[in-house]
CSV table of C-alpha atoms in Angstrom, one decimal:
chain,number,residue,atom,x,y,z
A,238,MET,CA,43.7,11.3,24.9
A,239,LYS,CA,43.5,13.9,22.1
A,240,ARG,CA,40.1,15.6,21.4
A,241,GLU,CA,39.7,14.2,17.9
A,242,VAL,CA,40.3,10.7,19.3
A,243,TRP,CA,37.9,10.8,22.2
A,244,GLU,CA,35.2,12.6,20.1
A,245,GLU,CA,35.3,9.8,17.6
A,246,LEU,CA,35.4,7.2,20.4
A,247,VAL,CA,32.4,8.6,22.2
A,248,ASP,CA,30.2,7.8,19.3
A,249,ARG,CA,31.5,4.3,18.9
A,250,VAL,CA,31.2,3.6,22.6
A,251,VAL,CA,27.7,5.0,22.9
A,252,ASP,CA,26.8,3.0,19.8
A,253,ASP,CA,28.5,-0.1,21.2
A,254,GLU,CA,30.7,-0.3,18.1
A,255,CYS,CA,33.9,-0.5,20.0
A,256,THR,CA,36.2,-3.1,21.7
A,257,ALA,CA,36.1,-3.6,25.4
A,258,GLU,CA,39.6,-2.0,25.6
A,259,GLU,CA,38.4,1.1,23.8
A,260,LYS,CA,35.4,1.4,26.1
A,261,ARG,CA,37.5,1.1,29.2
A,262,ALA,CA,40.0,3.6,27.9
A,263,LEU,CA,37.3,6.2,27.2
A,264,TYR,CA,35.7,5.9,30.6
A,265,GLU,CA,39.1,6.1,32.3
A,266,ALA,CA,39.7,9.3,30.3
A,267,ALA,CA,36.3,10.6,31.2
A,268,GLU,CA,37.1,10.4,34.9
A,269,ARG,CA,40.0,12.8,34.2
A,270,ASN,CA,38.3,15.0,31.6
A,271,PRO,CA,34.8,16.4,32.3
A,272,GLU,CA,34.4,17.3,28.7
A,273,ILE,CA,34.5,13.7,27.7
A,274,ARG,CA,32.0,12.8,30.5
A,275,GLU,CA,29.7,15.6,29.2
A,276,ALA,CA,30.0,14.3,25.6
A,277,ILE,CA,29.0,10.8,26.7
A,278,ASP,CA,26.1,12.1,28.7
A,279,ALA,CA,24.9,14.3,25.9
A,280,ALA,CA,25.0,11.5,23.4
A,281,LEU,CA,23.0,9.2,25.8
A,282,ARG,CA,20.6,12.1,26.5
A,283,ILE,CA,19.9,12.6,22.8
A,284,ARG,CA,19.3,8.9,22.4
A,285,GLU,CA,16.9,8.9,25.3
A,286,LEU,CA,15.0,11.9,24.0
A,287,LEU,CA,14.8,10.6,20.4
A,288,ARG,CA,13.5,7.3,21.6
A,289,LYS,CA,10.9,9.0,23.7
A,290,THR,CA,9.7,10.9,20.7
A,291,ALA,CA,9.4,7.7,18.7
A,292,GLY,CA,6.1,6.7,20.3
A,293,ALA,CA,4.0,8.0,17.5
A,294,THR,CA,1.1,5.8,16.4
A,295,VAL,CA,-0.7,5.8,13.1
A,296,PRO,CA,-4.2,7.3,13.3
A,297,PRO,CA,-6.9,4.7,14.0
A,298,GLU,CA,-8.5,5.1,10.6
A,299,PHE,CA,-5.2,4.5,8.8
A,300,SER,CA,-5.1,0.8,9.7
A,301,GLU,CA,-8.3,0.3,7.7
A,302,ARG,CA,-6.9,2.4,4.8
A,303,LEU,CA,-3.8,0.2,4.8
A,304,ARG,CA,-5.8,-3.0,5.0
A,305,LEU,CA,-7.8,-1.9,2.0
A,306,ALA,CA,-4.7,-0.9,0.0
A,307,ILE,CA,-3.2,-4.3,0.7
A,308,GLU,CA,-6.4,-6.1,-0.3
A,309,ARG,CA,-6.6,-4.2,-3.5
A,310,SER,CA,-3.0,-4.7,-4.5
A,311,ASP,CA,-2.4,-6.1,-7.9
A,312,VAL,CA,-0.1,-8.7,-6.3
A,313,TRP,CA,-2.8,-11.0,-5.2
A,314,VAL,CA,-4.2,-11.4,-8.7
A,315,GLU,CA,-0.7,-11.7,-10.2
A,316,ARG,CA,0.2,-14.4,-7.8
A,317,GLU,CA,-3.1,-16.1,-8.4
A,318,ALA,CA,-2.4,-15.9,-12.1
A,319,ALA,CA,1.0,-17.4,-11.6
A,320,ARG,CA,-0.7,-20.5,-10.1
A,321,PRO,CA,-2.6,-22.3,-12.9
A,322,THR,CA,-4.6,-24.4,-10.5
A,323,VAL,CA,-5.8,-21.4,-8.6
A,324,ARG,CA,-6.7,-19.0,-11.4
A,325,PRO,CA,-10.4,-19.1,-12.1
A,326,ALA,CA,-11.2,-20.6,-15.5
A,327,SER,CA,-13.6,-17.8,-16.3
A,328,THR,CA,-10.9,-15.1,-16.0
A,329,GLY,CA,-8.8,-16.8,-18.7
A,330,ALA,CA,-11.9,-17.4,-20.7
A,331,ALA,CA,-12.8,-13.8,-20.5
A,332,ARG,CA,-9.4,-12.8,-21.9
A,333,ARG,CA,-9.7,-15.1,-24.8
A,334,PHE,CA,-12.9,-13.4,-25.8
A,335,GLY,CA,-11.6,-10.2,-27.3
A,336,GLY,CA,-13.2,-7.4,-29.2
A,337,ARG,CA,-16.9,-7.2,-29.3
A,338,ARG,CA,-17.7,-10.7,-28.4
A,339,PHE,CA,-19.8,-12.1,-25.6
A,340,LEU,CA,-18.6,-14.5,-23.0
A,341,TRP,CA,-21.3,-16.7,-21.5
A,342,ALA,CA,-20.9,-19.0,-18.6
A,343,SER,CA,-23.4,-20.8,-16.5
A,344,THR,CA,-23.2,-22.5,-13.2
A,345,GLY,CA,-23.9,-25.9,-14.5
A,346,ALA,CA,-26.8,-28.3,-14.4
A,347,ALA,CA,-28.4,-27.0,-11.2
A,348,VAL,CA,-27.5,-23.4,-11.5
A,349,SER,CA,-27.8,-21.6,-14.8
A,350,PHE,CA,-28.7,-18.1,-15.9
A,351,ALA,CA,-28.2,-15.9,-18.8
A,352,ALA,CA,-26.6,-12.5,-19.5
A,353,VAL,CA,-26.0,-10.7,-22.7
A,354,ALA,CA,-23.2,-8.5,-23.6
A,355,LEU,CA,-24.2,-5.3,-25.3
A,356,LEU,CA,-21.9,-3.5,-27.5
A,357,ALA,CA,-22.2,0.0,-28.9
A,358,SER,CA,-22.2,0.0,-32.6
A,359,GLY,CA,-19.5,1.7,-34.5
A,360,LEU,CA,-17.2,2.3,-31.5
A,361,VAL,CA,-14.5,-0.2,-32.3
A,362,ASP,CA,-14.2,-0.1,-36.0
A,363,GLY,CA,-13.1,3.5,-36.3
A,364,ALA,CA,-9.4,4.1,-37.0
A,365,GLY,CA,-7.4,5.0,-34.0
A,366,ARG,CA,-10.1,4.2,-31.5
A,367,GLU,CA,-9.5,2.5,-28.3
A,368,ALA,CA,-12.0,0.4,-26.4
A,369,VAL,CA,-12.7,-0.3,-22.8
A,370,GLN,CA,-14.7,-3.4,-22.0
A,371,ILE,CA,-16.2,-4.0,-18.7
A,372,GLY,CA,-17.0,-7.6,-17.9
A,373,MET,CA,-19.0,-8.6,-14.9
A,374,ARG,CA,-19.0,-12.0,-13.4
A,375,VAL,CA,-21.0,-13.4,-10.6
A,376,ASP,CA,-19.2,-16.3,-9.1
A,377,LYS,CA,-21.8,-17.9,-6.9
A,378,ALA,CA,-24.9,-16.9,-8.6
A,379,PRO,CA,-28.4,-17.5,-7.2
A,380,GLU,CA,-30.3,-20.3,-8.8
A,381,ILE,CA,-32.4,-19.1,-11.6
A,382,ALA,CA,-34.5,-21.4,-13.8
A,383,SER,CA,-33.3,-20.6,-17.2
A,384,THR,CA,-31.7,-22.1,-20.2
A,385,ALA,CA,-28.2,-21.0,-21.0
A,386,PRO,CA,-27.8,-19.7,-24.6
A,387,THR,CA,-25.8,-21.5,-27.1
A,388,ASN,CA,-23.7,-20.2,-29.9
A,389,ALA,CA,-26.7,-20.7,-32.1
A,390,ASP,CA,-28.7,-18.4,-29.8
A,391,PHE,CA,-26.1,-15.8,-30.1
A,392,ASP,CA,-26.1,-16.2,-33.9
A,393,ALA,CA,-29.9,-16.0,-33.9
A,394,MET,CA,-29.8,-12.8,-31.9
A,395,GLU,CA,-27.2,-11.3,-34.1
A,396,ASN,CA,-29.4,-12.1,-37.0
A,397,GLY,CA,-32.3,-10.3,-35.4
A,398,ASP,CA,-34.2,-13.4,-34.3
A,399,GLU,CA,-36.9,-11.9,-32.1
A,400,ALA,CA,-37.6,-15.2,-30.4
A,401,ALA,CA,-34.1,-15.6,-29.3
A,402,ARG,CA,-33.9,-12.0,-28.2
A,403,THR,CA,-37.0,-12.2,-26.0
A,404,ARG,CA,-36.1,-15.3,-24.2
A,405,PRO,CA,-36.9,-14.6,-20.5
A,406,THR,CA,-33.4,-14.6,-19.2
A,407,ILE,CA,-31.7,-13.1,-22.1
A,408,LEU,CA,-31.9,-9.4,-22.0
A,409,ARG,CA,-31.0,-7.9,-25.2
A,410,ARG,CA,-30.8,-4.5,-26.5
A,411,PRO,CA,-32.7,-4.3,-29.8
A,412,GLY,CA,-30.5,-3.4,-32.6
A,413,ASN,CA,-27.2,-4.5,-31.0
A,414,LYS,CA,-24.5,-4.9,-33.5
A,415,GLY,CA,-22.2,-7.1,-31.4
A,416,GLU,CA,-20.8,-10.3,-32.7
A,417,ALA,CA,-21.4,-13.7,-31.4
A,418,PRO,CA,-18.3,-15.5,-30.1
A,419,LYS,CA,-16.5,-17.5,-32.7
A,420,GLU,CA,-15.2,-19.9,-30.1
A,421,PRO,CA,-17.5,-22.3,-28.3
A,422,VAL,CA,-19.2,-20.7,-25.4
A,423,VAL,CA,-17.2,-21.5,-22.3
A,424,ALA,CA,-19.2,-22.8,-19.4
A,425,THR,CA,-17.7,-22.1,-16.0
A,426,PRO,CA,-19.1,-23.1,-12.7
A,427,ASP,CA,-19.2,-19.6,-11.4
A,428,GLY,CA,-21.0,-17.1,-13.5
A,429,PHE,CA,-21.0,-15.1,-16.6
A,430,TYR,CA,-19.6,-12.0,-18.2
A,431,THR,CA,-21.2,-9.0,-19.9
A,432,ARG,CA,-19.2,-6.4,-21.7
A,433,ARG,CA,-19.5,-2.8,-22.6
A,434,THR,CA,-17.5,-0.7,-25.1
A,435,VAL,CA,-16.8,3.0,-25.1
A,436,ASP,CA,-14.8,5.1,-27.4
A,437,SER,CA,-11.2,6.1,-26.7
A,438,GLU,CA,-11.9,9.4,-25.0
A,439,ASN,CA,-14.5,8.0,-22.7
A,440,ALA,CA,-12.4,5.0,-22.0
A,441,LYS,CA,-9.8,6.7,-19.9
A,442,ARG,CA,-12.4,8.8,-18.1
A,443,LEU,CA,-14.6,5.9,-17.5
A,444,LEU,CA,-11.8,3.8,-16.2
A,445,ALA,CA,-10.5,6.5,-13.9
A,446,GLU,CA,-14.0,7.3,-12.6
A,447,PHE,CA,-14.8,3.7,-12.1
A,448,LEU,CA,-11.6,3.1,-10.1
A,449,ARG,CA,-12.4,6.1,-8.0
A,450,PHE,CA,-15.9,5.0,-7.6
A,451,CYS,CA,-14.8,1.6,-6.4
A,452,ARG,CA,-12.4,3.1,-3.9
A,453,GLU,CA,-15.1,5.3,-2.5
A,454,ASN,CA,-17.4,2.3,-2.2
A,455,ASP,CA,-14.9,0.1,-0.6
A,456,VAL,CA,-14.6,-2.3,-3.5
A,457,ALA,CA,-11.4,-4.1,-4.1
A,458,TYR,CA,-9.8,-4.0,-7.5
A,459,ALA,CA,-6.7,-5.3,-9.1
A,460,LYS,CA,-4.8,-5.3,-12.3
A,461,ILE,CA,-3.7,-8.2,-14.4
A,462,ASP,CA,-1.3,-7.8,-17.2
A,463,GLY,CA,-2.8,-5.0,-19.3
A,464,ASP,CA,-6.3,-5.5,-18.1
A,465,PHE,CA,-8.0,-4.0,-15.2
A,466,GLU,CA,-10.0,-6.4,-13.1
A,467,LEU,CA,-12.1,-5.1,-10.3
A,468,THR,CA,-13.0,-7.8,-7.9
A,469,LEU,CA,-16.1,-7.0,-5.9
A,470,ARG,CA,-15.7,-9.7,-3.3
A,471,GLU,CA,-18.3,-10.1,-0.7
A,472,THR,CA,-19.4,-6.6,-1.3
A,473,THR,CA,-22.8,-5.6,-0.1
A,474,SER,CA,-25.9,-5.6,-2.1
A,475,GLU,CA,-26.1,-1.9,-1.6
A,476,ASN,CA,-22.6,-1.4,-3.1
A,477,ARG,CA,-23.3,-3.7,-6.0
A,478,ARG,CA,-26.5,-1.7,-6.7
A,479,ALA,CA,-24.5,1.5,-6.5
A,480,ILE,CA,-21.9,0.2,-8.9
A,481,LEU,CA,-24.6,-0.9,-11.4
A,482,GLU,CA,-26.2,2.5,-11.1
A,483,TRP,CA,-22.9,4.1,-11.7
A,484,LEU,CA,-22.5,1.9,-14.8
A,485,ASP,CA,-25.9,2.8,-15.9
A,486,ALA,CA,-25.2,6.4,-15.6
A,487,ASN,CA,-21.8,6.3,-17.3
A,488,ALA,CA,-22.0,3.5,-19.8
A,489,ARG,CA,-24.5,2.4,-22.4
A,490,LYS,CA,-28.2,2.9,-21.6
A,491,SER,CA,-28.8,-0.4,-23.3
A,492,GLU,CA,-27.1,-2.3,-20.6
A,493,GLU,CA,-29.5,-1.0,-18.0
A,494,ARG,CA,-32.0,-3.8,-18.3
A,495,ALA,CA,-29.5,-6.5,-18.0
A,496,GLU,CA,-27.6,-5.0,-15.1
A,497,THR,CA,-30.7,-4.0,-13.2
A,498,ASN,CA,-32.1,-7.4,-13.6
A,499,LEU,CA,-28.8,-8.8,-12.3
A,500,ALA,CA,-29.0,-6.4,-9.3
A,501,GLU,CA,-32.5,-7.7,-8.5
A,502,ARG,CA,-31.2,-11.2,-8.5
A,503,TRP,CA,-28.5,-10.3,-6.2
A,504,ASP,CA,-31.0,-8.8,-3.9
A,505,GLU,CA,-32.9,-12.0,-3.8
A,506,ALA,CA,-29.8,-14.1,-3.1
A,507,ASP,CA,-27.7,-14.4,0.0
A,508,GLU,CA,-25.5,-11.3,-0.6
A,509,SER,CA,-22.6,-12.8,1.3
A,510,VAL,CA,-22.1,-15.5,-1.4
A,511,CYS,CA,-21.9,-13.2,-4.3
A,512,ASP,CA,-18.5,-12.5,-5.8
A,513,VAL,CA,-18.5,-10.1,-8.7
A,514,ARG,CA,-15.6,-9.4,-11.0
A,515,VAL,CA,-15.5,-6.5,-13.3
A,516,SER,CA,-12.9,-6.3,-16.0
A,517,PHE,CA,-11.6,-3.4,-18.0
A,518,ASN,CA,-9.9,-4.3,-21.2
A,519,VAL,CA,-8.1,-1.5,-22.9
A,520,GLU,CA,-7.2,-2.4,-26.4
B,211,MET,CA,1.5,-16.3,14.5
B,212,ASN,CA,5.1,-15.5,13.9
B,213,ASP,CA,6.5,-13.5,10.9
B,214,GLU,CA,7.7,-16.6,9.1
B,215,ARG,CA,4.3,-18.2,9.1
B,216,LEU,CA,2.6,-14.9,8.2
B,217,ILE,CA,4.9,-14.6,5.2
B,218,ASP,CA,4.3,-18.2,4.1
B,219,ALA,CA,0.5,-17.6,4.4
B,220,THR,CA,0.8,-14.3,2.5
B,221,LEU,CA,2.7,-16.0,-0.3
B,222,ALA,CA,0.0,-18.7,-0.3
B,223,GLY,CA,-2.6,-15.9,-1.0
B,224,ASP,CA,-3.8,-15.1,2.5
B,225,LYS,CA,-4.5,-11.3,2.5
B,226,ASN,CA,-5.3,-11.3,6.2
B,227,ALA,CA,-1.8,-12.7,7.0
B,228,PHE,CA,-0.1,-9.7,5.3
B,229,GLY,CA,-2.6,-7.5,7.0
B,230,GLU,CA,-1.5,-8.8,10.3
B,231,LEU,CA,2.2,-8.1,9.4
B,232,ALA,CA,1.2,-4.6,8.4
B,233,ARG,CA,-0.6,-4.0,11.7
B,234,LYS,CA,2.3,-5.4,13.6
B,235,TYR,CA,4.9,-3.1,12.0
B,236,GLN,CA,2.9,0.0,10.9
B,237,ASP,CA,3.8,2.1,13.9
B,238,ARG,CA,7.5,1.3,13.7
B,239,VAL,CA,7.6,2.2,10.0
B,240,TYR,CA,5.7,5.3,10.8
B,241,ASN,CA,8.2,6.3,13.4
B,242,LEU,CA,11.0,5.7,11.0
B,243,ALA,CA,9.3,7.7,8.2
B,244,LEU,CA,8.0,10.6,10.3
B,245,PRO,CA,11.3,12.3,11.2
B,246,ILE,CA,12.6,11.7,7.7
B,247,VAL,CA,9.7,13.1,5.7
B,248,GLY,CA,8.7,15.6,8.4
B,249,ASN,CA,4.9,15.4,8.3
B,250,ALA,CA,2.2,13.0,9.2
B,251,ASP,CA,0.5,12.8,5.8
B,252,ASP,CA,3.6,12.0,3.9
B,253,ALA,CA,4.7,9.6,6.6
B,254,LEU,CA,1.4,7.7,6.3
B,255,ASP,CA,1.8,7.6,2.6
B,256,VAL,CA,5.3,6.2,3.1
B,257,VAL,CA,3.9,3.5,5.5
B,258,GLN,CA,1.3,2.4,2.9
B,259,GLU,CA,3.9,2.5,0.1
B,260,THR,CA,6.3,0.5,2.2
B,261,PHE,CA,3.9,-2.3,2.8
B,262,LEU,CA,2.7,-2.4,-0.8
B,263,GLN,CA,6.3,-2.6,-2.0
B,264,ALA,CA,7.0,-5.3,0.6
B,265,LEU,CA,4.0,-7.3,-0.6
B,266,ALA,CA,5.0,-6.9,-4.2
B,267,HIS,CA,8.5,-8.1,-3.5
B,268,LEU,CA,7.9,-10.6,-0.7
B,269,GLU,CA,9.1,-13.5,-2.9
B,270,SER,CA,12.5,-11.9,-3.0
B,271,PHE,CA,12.8,-11.7,0.8
B,272,ARG,CA,15.6,-14.0,1.8
B,273,ARG,CA,14.9,-15.3,5.2
B,274,SER,CA,18.5,-14.8,6.3
B,275,SER,CA,17.5,-11.6,7.9
B,276,ARG,CA,14.5,-10.6,10.0
B,277,PHE,CA,11.5,-9.4,8.2
B,278,TYR,CA,11.6,-6.0,9.8
B,279,THR,CA,15.2,-5.5,8.9
B,280,TRP,CA,14.2,-6.0,5.3
B,281,LEU,CA,11.1,-4.0,5.7
B,282,TYR,CA,12.8,-0.9,7.2
B,283,ARG,CA,15.2,-0.7,4.3
B,284,ILE,CA,12.1,-0.5,2.0
B,285,ALA,CA,10.6,2.0,4.4
B,286,TYR,CA,13.7,4.1,4.3
B,287,ASN,CA,13.9,4.1,0.6
B,288,CYS,CA,10.3,5.1,0.3
B,289,ALA,CA,10.7,7.9,2.8
B,290,VAL,CA,13.8,9.3,1.1
B,291,GLY,CA,12.0,8.9,-2.2
B,292,ALA,CA,9.0,10.8,-0.9
B,293,LEU,CA,11.3,13.5,0.5
B,294,ARG,CA,13.0,14.0,-2.9
B,295,LYS,CA,9.8,13.9,-4.8
B,296,ARG,CA,8.5,16.7,-2.6
B,297,GLY,CA,11.6,18.7,-3.4
B,298,ARG,CA,12.3,19.5,0.2
B,299,THR,CA,9.9,22.4,0.1
B,300,THR,CA,8.4,21.8,3.6
B,301,SER,CA,9.3,24.4,6.1
B,302,VAL,CA,11.2,23.5,9.2
B,303,ASP,CA,8.3,25.0,11.2
B,304,ARG,CA,5.8,22.7,9.6
B,305,ILE,CA,8.0,19.7,10.2
B,306,VAL,CA,8.4,20.6,13.9
B,307,GLU,CA,4.7,21.3,14.2
B,308,GLU,CA,3.6,18.1,12.5
B,309,ILE,CA,6.1,15.8,14.2
B,310,GLY,CA,5.0,17.3,17.5
B,311,GLU,CA,1.4,16.6,16.9
B,312,CYS,CA,2.0,13.0,16.3
B,313,PHE,CA,3.8,12.1,19.5
B,314,GLU,CA,2.0,11.3,22.7
B,315,SER,CA,3.4,12.6,26.0
B,316,PRO,CA,4.0,9.9,28.6
B,317,VAL,CA,2.7,10.4,32.1
B,318,GLU,CA,5.2,12.2,34.3
B,319,SER,CA,5.4,15.0,36.9
B,320,PRO,CA,4.7,18.5,35.6
B,321,ASP,CA,8.3,19.8,36.1
B,322,ALA,CA,9.8,16.8,34.5
B,323,LYS,CA,7.3,16.9,31.7
B,324,SER,CA,8.0,20.6,31.1
B,325,LYS,CA,11.8,20.1,31.0
B,326,ARG,CA,11.4,17.0,28.8
B,327,GLU,CA,9.1,18.9,26.5
B,328,ASP,CA,11.6,21.7,26.2
B,329,ASP,CA,14.4,19.3,25.3
B,330,VAL,CA,12.2,17.3,22.9
B,331,GLN,CA,11.1,20.5,21.2
B,332,ALA,CA,14.7,21.6,20.8
B,333,LEU,CA,15.5,18.2,19.5
B,334,ARG,CA,12.7,18.2,17.0
B,335,GLU,CA,13.7,21.6,15.7
B,336,ALA,CA,17.3,20.5,15.4
B,337,LEU,CA,16.3,17.2,13.8
B,338,ALA,CA,14.1,19.1,11.3
B,339,LYS,CA,17.0,21.4,10.4
B,340,LEU,CA,19.4,18.6,9.9
B,341,PRO,CA,20.3,17.9,6.2
B,342,GLU,CA,18.8,14.6,5.0
B,343,GLU,CA,22.2,12.9,4.9
B,344,TYR,CA,22.6,13.5,8.6
B,345,ARG,CA,19.0,13.0,9.6
B,346,ALA,CA,18.7,9.5,8.1
B,347,PRO,CA,21.6,7.9,10.0
B,348,ILE,CA,20.6,9.4,13.3
B,349,VAL,CA,17.0,8.2,12.9
B,350,LEU,CA,18.1,4.7,11.9
B,351,ARG,CA,20.6,4.5,14.7
B,352,GLU,CA,18.6,6.1,17.6
B,353,ILE,CA,15.1,5.2,16.7
B,354,GLU,CA,15.6,2.0,14.8
B,355,GLY,CA,18.6,0.9,16.8
B,356,ALA,CA,20.4,-0.1,13.6
B,357,ASN,CA,24.1,-0.8,13.9
B,358,TYR,CA,26.7,0.9,11.7
B,359,GLU,CA,26.8,-2.0,9.3
B,360,ARG,CA,23.0,-2.0,8.8
B,361,ILE,CA,23.0,1.8,8.4
B,362,ALA,CA,25.7,1.6,5.8
B,363,GLU,CA,23.9,-1.1,4.0
B,364,THR,CA,20.6,0.8,4.1
B,365,LEU,CA,22.0,4.1,3.0
B,366,GLU,CA,24.5,2.5,0.7
B,367,ILE,CA,27.4,4.5,2.2
B,368,PRO,CA,30.7,3.3,3.7
B,369,ILE,CA,30.8,2.6,7.4
B,370,GLY,CA,33.3,5.5,7.8
B,371,THR,CA,30.7,7.8,6.4
B,372,VAL,CA,28.1,6.5,8.8
B,373,ARG,CA,30.4,7.3,11.7
B,374,SER,CA,31.2,10.8,10.5
B,375,ARG,CA,27.5,11.6,9.7
B,376,LEU,CA,26.4,10.3,13.1
B,377,HIS,CA,29.0,12.4,14.8
B,378,ARG,CA,28.0,15.5,13.0
B,379,ALA,CA,24.3,14.8,13.6
B,380,ARG,CA,24.9,14.4,17.3
B,381,ASN,CA,26.9,17.5,17.5
B,382,ALA,CA,24.1,19.5,15.9
B,383,LEU,CA,21.5,18.0,18.2
B,384,ARG,CA,23.7,18.6,21.2
B,385,GLU,CA,24.3,22.2,20.3
B,386,ALA,CA,20.6,22.7,19.9
B,387,LEU,CA,20.0,21.4,23.4
B,388,VAL,CA,22.7,23.6,24.8
B,389,ARG,CA,21.4,26.6,23.0
B,390,ARG,CA,17.9,25.9,24.4
B,391,ARG,CA,19.1,25.7,28.0
B,392,ASN,CA,21.2,28.9,27.6
B,393,ASP,CA,18.0,30.7,26.4
B,394,PHE,CA,16.4,30.1,29.8
């Protein structure tokens, strides 16, 4: 058997990619030619060594990193969005409320509470400006005795009605120039939104910082279409407070009251049932 | 739970199900990626990217093949992509060092262990020095146990090319072992 023939055949025999006849022929040749025998042994030895070196395991902390990456994948939200019956009504509702509007939702007859979206004046009407809106929803909110605001309430607030502004559960920044929603306020069984707006330069920085912040605080986030939605599922009260503190430090001072108030309510509630969603809308 | 059920559960929105698949295969993907990219950090990135890609494209997984067969193709592409992105700037020494750090030594006699370590070290060095086009087939064949057809499909090269590259890779590895023994 010529060298080029047996050399090629050794590989196929070792890899079990040959016929029975070829295998038999090679081993018969190997009995007569020590070079062939050595080539076969070397190929098997290399395999043995390579397989011995294939026992690496990922570091213990990597499993958790991978788990979080999987949990935070956009895919879950995209799949959820593709299933109309699964997608939360408030998410769609939030998207319908664009620009500087508020989205209000309450938990229904037994559970209702209020929140106010505070928008910085003059940030979205400048030419070439871009906005980031951060919405926050509490899915299973604690019971709070309050009256959900109506469109008329929003209108009243926009018109500077002090009575509407000072209602106990409506925390409103004096002088807010935001608009009341044109559409009817959408009531959902799982919470409410508030929004913030920053100018274009701050938008990207805020978004990047917020994403990093959420990663550092073990908070899942996802992306839907062009919007960023950060889902703070079952996160701890401490994390939620940290997030709100971060928002307070990086977004409008005016939101502080509303968000702090919200944080206090979370603290009062069973933290395991809170499910917060934060949305970034880059326009 | 078997892979099929975990996939079904994942597609139904169960994050834990895909997490279980990831835990099941993460070490195998790591062992595939490590010799290709040559360092632990990049290999871990490849593992993560592999599972995120798999998750994103899970709907396209046709159940005619096993899940891992499909997964390792993704892993290979991610690994090669990472290697190309890095521009192959990693030194051979670093590859050898990092690969070596990741492997655990099995329990064996001191003499046998010493000899095996010599051979393994020689093999690691030779593997690190192999050009990518030879390294990938030998890793897929010897570590993954892929047959020629699967290697050809994964690397998108003809089966004849798989054979020739495997042959050259083995020759290079064999020569490395011979040189190491001659040095002693």
